[in-house]
Amino acid sequence: QKEVEQDPGPLSVPEGAIVSLNCTYSNSAFQYFMWYRQYSRKGPELLMYTYSSGNKEDGRFTAQVDKSSKYISLFIRDSQPSDSATYLCAMTSDSSYKLIFGSGTRLLVRP
Amino acid sequence: EPEVTQTPSHQVTQMGQEVILRCVPISNHLYFYWYRQILGQKVEFLVSFYNNEISEKSEIFDDQFSVERPDGSNFTLKIRSTKLEDSAMYFCASGRAMLSGNTIYFGEGSWLTVV
């Protein structure tokens, strides 16, 4: 079983739609969860950071962590064409310096 | 907004040659990292560096790789004898603290092509 699994997509939605992106993981020690956005041939850009379980909201973005199900989500409200990118989940534990990334979900928001 | 800067943005090198990738982390950050992403694949951890020593490394980070912080601002990744399979985007990242309570920021990457 892979440590972090993420549907690669692509996910195509019309402008204004609510987008739901998800990752599952197997390591119960993971406590820190991040979502990054990556444009083609660019570095990952941090969008959301969550510690342990719960929800966090920042503008149009909401991150959810359900540790009991080992499942994390990123919701994008009122999606825009500029949101078209690859979204990477990443996570780590208290005892490690390294982030474990998902494979990324490619999102296309159609005007 | 402070950012991690990397040079070169793209380098083409012959197999067997040595390559040095350079990074300037965000100035008040203490933790430094290298990750790589082979085209079409996941971002993979290579190494973390804190207090002038390697704090963690992956199985990818074998004897052909080394890291150094030669002065107060630069952080370098050296690949001693490049192989075709080293072709990838290499990302430097930095963070103020270990992940508890904080997180890390990535540079734009150095694209390495080994021919």
Coordinates of N, CA and C in Angstrom, one line a residue:
Chain A
Q1 N 0.8 -1.2 0.0 CA 0.0 0.0 0.0 C 0.9 1.2 0.0
K2 N 0.6 2.2 -0.9 CA 1.4 3.4 -1.0 C 1.1 4.2 0.3
E3 N 2.1 5.0 0.7 CA 2.0 5.8 1.9 C 0.9 6.9 1.7
V4 N 0.9 7.5 0.5 CA 0.0 8.6 0.2 C -0.6 8.4 -1.2
E5 N -1.9 8.3 -1.3 CA -2.5 8.1 -2.6 C -3.4 9.3 -3.0
Q6 N -3.3 9.6 -4.2 CA -4.0 10.8 -4.7 C -4.4 10.5 -6.2
D7 N -5.7 10.8 -6.5 CA -6.2 10.5 -7.9 C -5.5 11.5 -8.8
P8 N -4.8 11.1 -9.9 CA -4.1 12.0 -10.7 C -5.0 12.9 -11.6
G9 N -6.3 12.5 -11.7 CA -7.1 13.3 -12.6 C -6.8 13.0 -14.1
P10 N -7.0 13.9 -15.0 CA -7.4 15.3 -14.7 C -8.8 15.5 -14.3
L11 N -9.1 16.5 -13.6 CA -10.4 16.9 -13.1 C -10.8 18.2 -13.8
S12 N -11.8 18.1 -14.6 CA -12.2 19.3 -15.4 C -13.6 19.8 -14.9
V13 N -13.6 21.1 -14.5 CA -14.9 21.7 -14.0 C -15.1 23.0 -14.6
P14 N -16.4 23.5 -14.7 CA -16.7 24.8 -15.2 C -16.3 25.9 -14.2
E15 N -16.0 27.0 -14.6 CA -15.7 28.2 -13.8 C -16.9 28.4 -12.8
G16 N -16.5 28.6 -11.5 CA -17.5 28.8 -10.5 C -17.9 27.6 -9.7
A17 N -17.5 26.4 -10.2 CA -17.8 25.2 -9.5 C -17.0 25.1 -8.2
I18 N -17.6 24.2 -7.3 CA -16.8 23.8 -6.1 C -16.0 22.6 -6.5
V19 N -14.7 22.7 -6.1 CA -13.8 21.6 -6.4 C -13.5 20.8 -5.2
S20 N -13.5 19.5 -5.2 CA -13.0 18.7 -4.1 C -11.9 17.8 -4.5
L21 N -10.8 18.0 -3.8 CA -9.6 17.2 -4.0 C -9.2 16.4 -2.8
N22 N -8.8 15.2 -3.0 CA -8.6 14.3 -1.8 C -7.3 13.5 -1.9
C23 N -6.9 13.1 -0.7 CA -5.8 12.2 -0.5 C -6.1 11.2 0.6
T24 N -5.6 10.0 0.4 CA -5.7 9.0 1.5 C -4.3 8.6 1.9
Y25 N -4.1 8.2 3.1 CA -2.7 7.8 3.6 C -2.8 6.6 4.5
S26 N -1.7 6.0 4.7 CA -1.7 4.8 5.5 C -0.9 4.9 6.8
N27 N -0.1 5.9 6.9 CA 0.7 6.0 8.1 C 0.0 6.9 9.2
S28 N -0.4 6.2 10.3 CA -1.2 6.8 11.3 C -0.3 7.9 12.1
A29 N 1.0 7.9 11.9 CA 1.8 8.8 12.6 C 1.8 10.2 12.0
F30 N 1.3 10.3 10.8 CA 1.2 11.6 10.1 C 0.4 12.6 10.9
Q31 N 0.9 13.8 11.2 CA 0.2 14.8 12.0 C 0.1 16.1 11.3
Y32 N 0.9 16.4 10.3 CA 1.0 17.6 9.6 C 0.6 17.4 8.2
F33 N -0.3 18.2 7.7 CA -0.9 18.0 6.4 C -0.9 19.3 5.6
M34 N -0.4 19.2 4.4 CA -0.3 20.4 3.6 C -0.9 20.2 2.2
W35 N -1.3 21.3 1.6 CA -1.7 21.3 0.2 C -0.9 22.3 -0.5
Y36 N -0.3 21.9 -1.6 CA 0.5 22.7 -2.5 C -0.1 22.8 -3.8
R37 N 0.1 23.9 -4.5 CA -0.3 24.1 -5.9 C 1.0 24.2 -6.7
Q38 N 1.0 23.5 -7.8 CA 2.1 23.5 -8.7 C 1.7 23.7 -10.1
Y39 N 2.3 24.8 -10.7 CA 2.1 25.0 -12.1 C 3.2 24.3 -12.9
S40 N 3.0 24.1 -14.1 CA 3.9 23.3 -14.9 C 5.3 23.8 -14.8
R41 N 6.2 22.9 -14.5 CA 7.7 23.2 -14.4 C 8.0 24.3 -13.4
K42 N 7.2 24.4 -12.4 CA 7.4 25.4 -11.3 C 7.5 24.7 -10.0
G43 N 7.9 25.4 -8.9 CA 8.0 24.9 -7.6 C 6.6 24.8 -6.9
P44 N 6.5 23.8 -6.0 CA 5.2 23.8 -5.2 C 5.0 25.0 -4.4
E45 N 3.8 25.5 -4.4 CA 3.4 26.8 -3.7 C 2.5 26.4 -2.6
L46 N 2.8 26.7 -1.4 CA 2.0 26.3 -0.2 C 0.6 27.0 -0.2
L47 N -0.4 26.2 -0.1 CA -1.8 26.8 -0.1 C -2.4 26.7 1.4
M48 N -2.3 25.5 1.9 CA -2.9 25.3 3.2 C -2.1 24.4 4.1
Y49 N -2.1 24.6 5.4 CA -1.3 23.8 6.3 C -2.3 23.5 7.5
T50 N -2.4 22.2 7.9 CA -3.2 21.8 9.0 C -2.5 20.9 9.9
Y51 N -2.7 21.1 11.2 CA -2.1 20.2 12.1 C -3.2 19.3 12.7
S52 N -3.0 18.0 12.7 CA -3.9 17.0 13.2 C -5.3 17.1 12.5
S53 N -6.3 16.8 13.2 CA -7.6 16.7 12.6 C -8.3 18.1 12.6
G54 N -9.4 18.2 11.7 CA -10.2 19.4 11.8 C -10.2 20.1 10.4
N55 N -10.8 21.3 10.4 CA -11.0 22.1 9.2 C -10.2 23.4 9.4
K56 N -9.8 23.9 8.2 CA -9.1 25.2 8.2 C -9.6 25.9 6.9
E57 N -9.9 27.2 7.1 CA -10.4 27.9 5.9 C -9.5 29.1 5.7
D58 N -9.3 29.4 4.4 CA -8.5 30.6 4.0 C -9.1 31.0 2.6
G59 N -9.9 32.1 2.7 CA -10.5 32.6 1.5 C -11.4 31.6 0.8
R60 N -11.1 31.2 -0.4 CA -11.9 30.3 -1.2 C -11.5 28.8 -0.9
F61 N -10.4 28.6 -0.1 CA -9.9 27.3 0.2 C -10.3 26.8 1.6
T62 N -10.7 25.5 1.7 CA -10.9 24.9 2.9 C -10.2 23.5 2.9
A63 N -9.4 23.3 4.0 CA -8.7 22.0 4.1 C -9.4 21.3 5.3
Q64 N -9.6 20.0 5.0 CA -10.2 19.1 6.1 C -9.3 17.9 6.3
V65 N -9.2 17.5 7.5 CA -8.4 16.3 7.9 C -9.3 15.4 8.7
D66 N -9.4 14.2 8.3 CA -10.1 13.2 9.1 C -9.1 12.1 9.4
K67 N -8.5 12.1 10.6 CA -7.4 11.2 10.9 C -8.0 9.8 11.2
S68 N -9.2 9.7 11.6 CA -9.8 8.4 11.9 C -9.9 7.6 10.6
S69 N -10.2 8.3 9.5 CA -10.3 7.7 8.1 C -9.0 7.8 7.3
K70 N -8.1 8.5 7.8 CA -6.8 8.7 7.1 C -7.1 9.3 5.7
Y71 N -7.8 10.4 5.8 CA -8.4 11.1 4.6 C -8.3 12.6 4.7
I72 N -7.7 13.2 3.7 CA -7.7 14.7 3.8 C -8.3 15.2 2.5
S73 N -8.9 16.4 2.6 CA -9.5 17.1 1.5 C -9.2 18.5 1.3
L74 N -9.2 19.0 0.1 CA -9.1 20.4 -0.1 C -10.3 20.8 -1.0
F75 N -11.1 21.8 -0.5 CA -12.2 22.3 -1.3 C -11.8 23.7 -1.8
I76 N -12.2 23.9 -3.1 CA -12.0 25.3 -3.7 C -13.4 25.7 -4.1
R77 N -13.8 26.9 -3.5 CA -15.1 27.5 -3.9 C -14.9 28.4 -5.0
D78 N -16.0 28.6 -5.8 CA -16.0 29.6 -6.9 C -14.7 29.5 -7.7
S79 N -14.4 28.3 -8.2 CA -13.2 28.1 -8.9 C -13.0 29.0 -10.1
Q80 N -11.8 29.4 -10.4 CA -11.4 30.3 -11.4 C -10.5 29.6 -12.4
P81 N -10.4 30.0 -13.7 CA -9.5 29.4 -14.6 C -8.0 29.5 -14.1
S82 N -7.7 30.5 -13.3 CA -6.4 30.7 -12.8 C -6.1 29.6 -11.7
D83 N -7.1 28.9 -11.3 CA -6.9 27.8 -10.3 C -6.4 26.5 -11.1
S84 N -6.4 26.5 -12.4 CA -5.9 25.4 -13.2 C -4.5 25.1 -12.9
A85 N -4.2 24.0 -12.3 CA -2.8 23.6 -11.9 C -2.9 22.2 -11.4
T86 N -1.7 21.7 -10.9 CA -1.7 20.4 -10.2 C -1.7 20.7 -8.7
Y87 N -2.5 20.0 -8.0 CA -2.6 20.1 -6.6 C -2.0 18.9 -5.9
L88 N -1.0 19.2 -5.0 CA -0.3 18.1 -4.3 C -0.6 18.2 -2.8
C89 N -1.0 17.0 -2.3 CA -1.0 16.9 -0.9 C 0.3 16.4 -0.4
A90 N 0.6 16.8 0.9 CA 1.9 16.4 1.5 C 1.7 16.3 3.0
M91 N 2.4 15.4 3.6 CA 2.2 15.2 5.0 C 3.5 14.6 5.7
T92 N 3.5 14.7 7.0 CA 4.7 14.2 7.7 C 4.3 14.0 9.2
S93 N 5.2 13.4 9.9 CA 5.0 13.1 11.3 C 5.9 14.0 12.2
D94 N 5.7 13.9 13.5 CA 6.5 14.6 14.5 C 7.9 14.3 14.4
S95 N 8.3 13.0 14.1 CA 9.6 12.5 14.2 C 10.4 12.6 12.9
S96 N 9.9 13.2 11.9 CA 10.6 13.3 10.6 C 10.7 14.7 10.1
Y97 N 11.8 14.9 9.3 CA 12.0 16.2 8.6 C 11.4 16.1 7.2
K98 N 11.0 15.0 6.7 CA 10.6 14.9 5.3 C 9.1 14.9 5.1
L99 N 8.8 15.6 4.0 CA 7.4 15.6 3.5 C 7.2 14.4 2.6
I100 N 6.1 13.7 2.7 CA 5.7 12.7 1.8 C 4.6 13.2 0.9
F101 N 4.8 13.3 -0.4 CA 3.9 13.9 -1.3 C 3.0 12.8 -2.0
G102 N 1.7 13.3 -2.3 CA 0.9 12.5 -3.2 C 1.4 12.8 -4.6
S103 N 0.8 12.0 -5.6 CA 1.3 12.2 -7.0 C 0.7 13.4 -7.6
G104 N -0.3 14.1 -7.0 CA -0.9 15.3 -7.6 C -2.1 15.0 -8.4
T105 N -3.1 16.0 -8.3 CA -4.3 15.9 -9.1 C -4.3 17.1 -10.0
R106 N -4.4 16.9 -11.3 CA -4.4 18.0 -12.3 C -5.8 18.5 -12.4
L107 N -6.0 19.8 -12.2 CA -7.3 20.5 -12.2 C -7.3 21.4 -13.4
L108 N -8.4 21.3 -14.2 CA -8.6 22.3 -15.2 C -10.0 23.0 -15.0
V109 N -10.0 24.3 -14.9 CA -11.2 25.0 -14.7 C -11.5 25.7 -16.0
R110 N -12.6 25.4 -16.6 CA -13.0 25.9 -17.9 C -13.7 27.2 -17.8
P111 N -13.3 28.2 -18.6 CA -14.1 29.5 -18.5 C -15.5 29.3 -19.0
Chain B
E1 N 7.5 39.5 -0.6 CA 7.5 38.3 0.2 C 8.8 37.6 0.0
P2 N 9.4 37.2 1.1 CA 10.7 36.5 0.9 C 10.5 35.2 0.2
E3 N 11.5 34.7 -0.6 CA 11.4 33.5 -1.3 C 12.7 32.8 -1.4
V4 N 12.6 31.5 -1.7 CA 13.8 30.7 -1.9 C 14.2 30.8 -3.4
T5 N 15.5 31.1 -3.6 CA 15.9 31.3 -5.0 C 16.9 30.2 -5.3
Q6 N 16.8 29.7 -6.6 CA 17.7 28.7 -7.0 C 18.3 29.0 -8.4
T7 N 19.6 28.6 -8.5 CA 20.3 28.7 -9.7 C 21.1 27.4 -10.0
P8 N 21.3 27.0 -11.3 CA 20.7 27.6 -12.5 C 19.2 27.2 -12.6
S9 N 18.5 27.8 -13.4 CA 17.1 27.4 -13.7 C 17.1 26.1 -14.5
H10 N 18.1 26.0 -15.4 CA 18.2 24.8 -16.3 C 19.6 24.5 -16.6
Q11 N 20.0 23.3 -16.4 CA 21.4 22.9 -16.8 C 21.4 21.6 -17.5
V12 N 22.2 21.6 -18.6 CA 22.4 20.3 -19.4 C 23.8 19.9 -19.1
T13 N 24.0 18.6 -18.8 CA 25.3 18.2 -18.5 C 25.5 16.8 -19.1
Q14 N 26.8 16.4 -19.3 CA 27.1 15.1 -19.9 C 27.2 14.1 -18.7
M15 N 26.7 12.9 -19.0 CA 26.8 11.8 -18.0 C 28.2 11.7 -17.5
G16 N 28.3 11.5 -16.2 CA 29.6 11.4 -15.6 C 30.2 12.7 -15.1
Q17 N 29.6 13.8 -15.5 CA 30.1 15.1 -15.0 C 29.5 15.5 -13.6
E18 N 30.2 16.4 -12.9 CA 29.8 16.9 -11.6 C 28.9 18.1 -11.9
V19 N 27.9 18.2 -11.0 CA 26.9 19.3 -11.1 C 26.8 19.9 -9.7
I20 N 26.7 21.2 -9.6 CA 26.4 21.8 -8.3 C 25.2 22.7 -8.6
L21 N 24.1 22.4 -7.8 CA 22.9 23.2 -7.8 C 22.9 24.1 -6.6
R22 N 22.6 25.4 -6.8 CA 22.7 26.4 -5.7 C 21.3 26.9 -5.3
C23 N 21.3 27.3 -4.0 CA 20.0 27.8 -3.5 C 20.3 28.8 -2.4
V24 N 19.5 29.9 -2.4 CA 19.6 30.8 -1.3 C 18.2 30.7 -0.6
P25 N 18.3 30.1 0.6 CA 17.0 30.0 1.4 C 16.5 31.3 1.9
I26 N 15.3 31.3 2.5 CA 14.8 32.5 3.1 C 15.6 32.8 4.3
S27 N 15.9 34.1 4.6 CA 17.0 34.5 5.4 C 16.9 34.1 6.9
N28 N 15.7 34.0 7.5 CA 15.6 33.6 8.9 C 15.3 32.2 9.1
H29 N 15.4 31.4 8.0 CA 15.1 30.0 8.1 C 16.3 29.2 8.5
L30 N 16.1 28.1 9.3 CA 17.2 27.3 9.8 C 17.2 25.9 9.3
Y31 N 16.1 25.5 8.6 CA 16.1 24.1 8.1 C 16.1 24.2 6.6
F32 N 16.9 23.3 6.0 CA 17.0 23.4 4.5 C 16.9 22.0 4.0
Y33 N 16.3 21.9 2.8 CA 15.9 20.6 2.2 C 16.2 20.7 0.7
W34 N 16.5 19.5 0.1 CA 16.4 19.2 -1.3 C 15.4 18.1 -1.6
Y35 N 14.6 18.4 -2.6 CA 13.6 17.4 -3.1 C 13.9 17.3 -4.6
R36 N 13.4 16.3 -5.2 CA 13.5 16.2 -6.7 C 12.2 15.7 -7.2
Q37 N 11.9 16.0 -8.5 CA 10.7 15.5 -9.2 C 11.1 15.1 -10.6
I38 N 11.2 13.8 -10.8 CA 11.4 13.3 -12.2 C 10.1 13.6 -13.0
L39 N 10.2 13.9 -14.2 CA 9.1 14.3 -15.1 C 8.0 13.4 -15.0
G40 N 6.8 13.9 -14.6 CA 5.6 13.1 -14.5 C 5.5 12.2 -13.3
Q41 N 6.4 12.4 -12.3 CA 6.4 11.6 -11.1 C 6.2 12.5 -9.9
K42 N 6.2 11.9 -8.7 CA 6.0 12.6 -7.5 C 7.2 13.4 -7.1
V43 N 6.9 14.4 -6.2 CA 8.0 15.1 -5.6 C 8.6 14.2 -4.5
E44 N 9.9 14.0 -4.5 CA 10.5 13.1 -3.6 C 11.6 13.8 -2.7
F45 N 11.6 13.4 -1.5 CA 12.5 14.0 -0.5 C 13.9 13.4 -0.8
L46 N 14.9 14.3 -0.8 CA 16.3 13.8 -0.8 C 17.0 13.9 0.5
V47 N 17.0 15.1 1.1 CA 17.8 15.4 2.3 C 17.3 16.6 3.0
S48 N 17.5 16.6 4.3 CA 17.3 17.7 5.1 C 18.6 18.1 5.9
F49 N 18.7 19.4 6.2 CA 20.0 19.9 6.7 C 19.7 20.9 7.8
Y50 N 20.3 20.7 9.0 CA 20.0 21.6 10.1 C 21.3 21.7 10.9
N51 N 21.6 22.9 11.3 CA 22.8 23.1 12.2 C 24.1 22.5 11.6
N52 N 24.2 22.8 10.3 CA 25.4 22.4 9.6 C 25.6 20.9 9.4
E53 N 24.5 20.1 9.5 CA 24.7 18.7 9.3 C 23.4 18.1 8.7
I54 N 23.5 17.0 8.1 CA 22.4 16.3 7.5 C 21.6 15.7 8.7
S55 N 20.3 16.1 8.7 CA 19.4 15.6 9.8 C 18.6 14.3 9.3
E56 N 18.4 14.2 8.1 CA 17.7 13.1 7.5 C 18.0 13.0 6.0
K57 N 18.0 11.7 5.5 CA 18.2 11.6 4.1 C 17.4 10.4 3.6
S58 N 17.1 10.4 2.3 CA 16.4 9.2 1.8 C 17.4 8.2 1.2
E59 N 16.8 7.1 0.7 CA 17.6 6.1 0.1 C 18.2 6.6 -1.3
I60 N 17.5 7.6 -1.8 CA 18.0 8.1 -3.1 C 19.3 8.9 -2.9
F61 N 19.5 9.5 -1.8 CA 20.6 10.3 -1.5 C 21.8 9.4 -1.1
D62 N 22.4 8.9 -2.2 CA 23.6 8.0 -1.9 C 24.9 8.7 -2.0
D63 N 26.0 8.0 -2.1 CA 27.3 8.6 -2.0 C 27.6 9.6 -3.1
Q64 N 26.9 9.6 -4.2 CA 27.2 10.5 -5.3 C 26.6 11.9 -5.0
F65 N 25.8 12.0 -4.0 CA 25.2 13.3 -3.6 C 25.8 13.9 -2.3
S66 N 26.0 15.2 -2.3 CA 26.4 15.8 -1.1 C 25.7 17.2 -1.0
V67 N 25.6 17.7 0.2 CA 25.1 19.0 0.5 C 26.1 19.8 1.3
E68 N 26.0 21.1 1.2 CA 26.9 22.0 1.9 C 26.2 23.3 2.1
R69 N 26.6 24.0 3.2 CA 26.2 25.4 3.4 C 27.5 26.1 3.5
P70 N 28.1 26.5 2.4 CA 29.5 27.1 2.4 C 29.6 28.4 3.1
D71 N 28.5 29.2 3.1 CA 28.6 30.5 3.8 C 27.2 30.7 4.5
G72 N 26.9 31.9 5.0 CA 25.7 32.1 5.7 C 24.5 32.2 4.9
S73 N 24.6 32.2 3.5 CA 23.4 32.4 2.7 C 23.1 31.2 1.7
N74 N 24.2 30.6 1.2 CA 23.9 29.6 0.2 C 23.8 28.2 0.7
F75 N 23.1 27.3 0.0 CA 22.9 25.9 0.3 C 23.0 25.2 -1.0
T76 N 24.0 24.2 -1.1 CA 24.2 23.6 -2.4 C 24.0 22.1 -2.4
L77 N 23.6 21.6 -3.5 CA 23.5 20.2 -3.8 C 24.5 19.8 -4.8
K78 N 25.4 18.9 -4.5 CA 26.4 18.4 -5.5 C 26.1 17.0 -5.9
I79 N 26.1 16.8 -7.2 CA 26.0 15.4 -7.7 C 27.3 15.1 -8.4
R80 N 28.0 14.1 -7.8 CA 29.5 13.9 -8.2 C 29.6 13.4 -9.6
S81 N 28.9 12.4 -10.0 CA 29.1 11.8 -11.3 C 27.7 11.5 -11.8
T82 N 27.2 12.4 -12.6 CA 25.7 12.3 -13.0 C 25.4 11.1 -13.9
K83 N 24.2 10.6 -13.7 CA 23.7 9.5 -14.5 C 22.5 10.0 -15.2
L84 N 22.1 9.3 -16.3 CA 20.9 9.7 -17.0 C 19.7 9.8 -16.1
E85 N 19.6 8.9 -15.1 CA 18.4 8.8 -14.3 C 18.4 10.0 -13.2
D86 N 19.4 10.8 -13.2 CA 19.4 12.0 -12.4 C 18.7 13.1 -13.0
S87 N 18.3 13.0 -14.2 CA 17.5 14.0 -14.9 C 16.2 14.2 -14.2
A88 N 16.0 15.5 -13.7 CA 14.9 15.8 -12.9 C 14.9 17.3 -12.6
M89 N 13.8 17.7 -12.0 CA 13.7 19.0 -11.4 C 14.1 18.9 -10.0
Y90 N 15.1 19.7 -9.5 CA 15.5 19.7 -8.2 C 15.0 20.9 -7.5
F91 N 14.3 20.7 -6.3 CA 13.8 21.8 -5.6 C 14.5 22.0 -4.3
C92 N 14.9 23.2 -4.0 CA 15.4 23.5 -2.6 C 14.2 24.1 -1.8
A93 N 14.2 23.8 -0.5 CA 13.2 24.3 0.3 C 13.8 24.8 1.7
S94 N 13.1 25.7 2.3 CA 13.6 26.0 3.7 C 12.4 26.3 4.6
G95 N 12.7 26.2 5.9 CA 11.7 26.4 6.9 C 12.3 27.0 8.2
R96 N 11.5 27.7 8.9 CA 11.9 28.4 10.2 C 12.2 27.4 11.3
A97 N 11.4 26.3 11.3 CA 11.5 25.4 12.4 C 11.2 24.0 11.8
M98 N 11.4 23.0 12.6 CA 11.0 21.7 12.2 C 9.5 21.8 12.1
L99 N 8.9 20.8 11.4 CA 7.5 21.0 10.9 C 6.5 21.3 12.0
S100 N 6.7 20.9 13.2 CA 5.8 21.2 14.3 C 5.6 22.7 14.4
G101 N 4.4 23.1 14.1 CA 4.1 24.5 14.2 C 4.5 25.4 13.0
N102 N 5.1 24.8 12.0 CA 5.5 25.6 10.9 C 5.5 24.7 9.6
T103 N 6.0 25.3 8.5 CA 6.0 24.5 7.3 C 7.2 25.0 6.4
I104 N 7.3 24.5 5.3 CA 8.4 24.8 4.4 C 8.0 25.4 3.1
Y105 N 8.9 26.2 2.5 CA 8.6 26.9 1.3 C 9.7 26.5 0.2
F106 N 9.1 26.3 -1.0 CA 10.0 25.7 -2.0 C 10.4 26.8 -3.0
G107 N 11.6 26.6 -3.6 CA 12.0 27.4 -4.7 C 11.4 27.0 -6.0
E108 N 11.8 27.7 -7.1 CA 11.2 27.4 -8.4 C 11.8 26.2 -9.1
G109 N 12.9 25.7 -8.6 CA 13.5 24.5 -9.1 C 14.7 24.8 -10.1
S110 N 15.5 23.8 -10.2 CA 16.6 23.7 -11.2 C 16.3 22.5 -12.0
W111 N 16.2 22.7 -13.3 CA 15.9 21.5 -14.1 C 17.2 21.0 -14.7
L112 N 17.5 19.8 -14.3 CA 18.8 19.1 -14.7 C 18.5 18.1 -15.8
T113 N 19.2 18.2 -16.9 CA 19.1 17.3 -18.0 C 20.5 16.6 -18.2
V114 N 20.5 15.3 -18.0 CA 21.8 14.6 -18.2 C 21.7 13.9 -19.5
V115 N 22.7 14.1 -20.4 CA 22.7 13.5 -21.7 C 23.9 12.6 -21.9

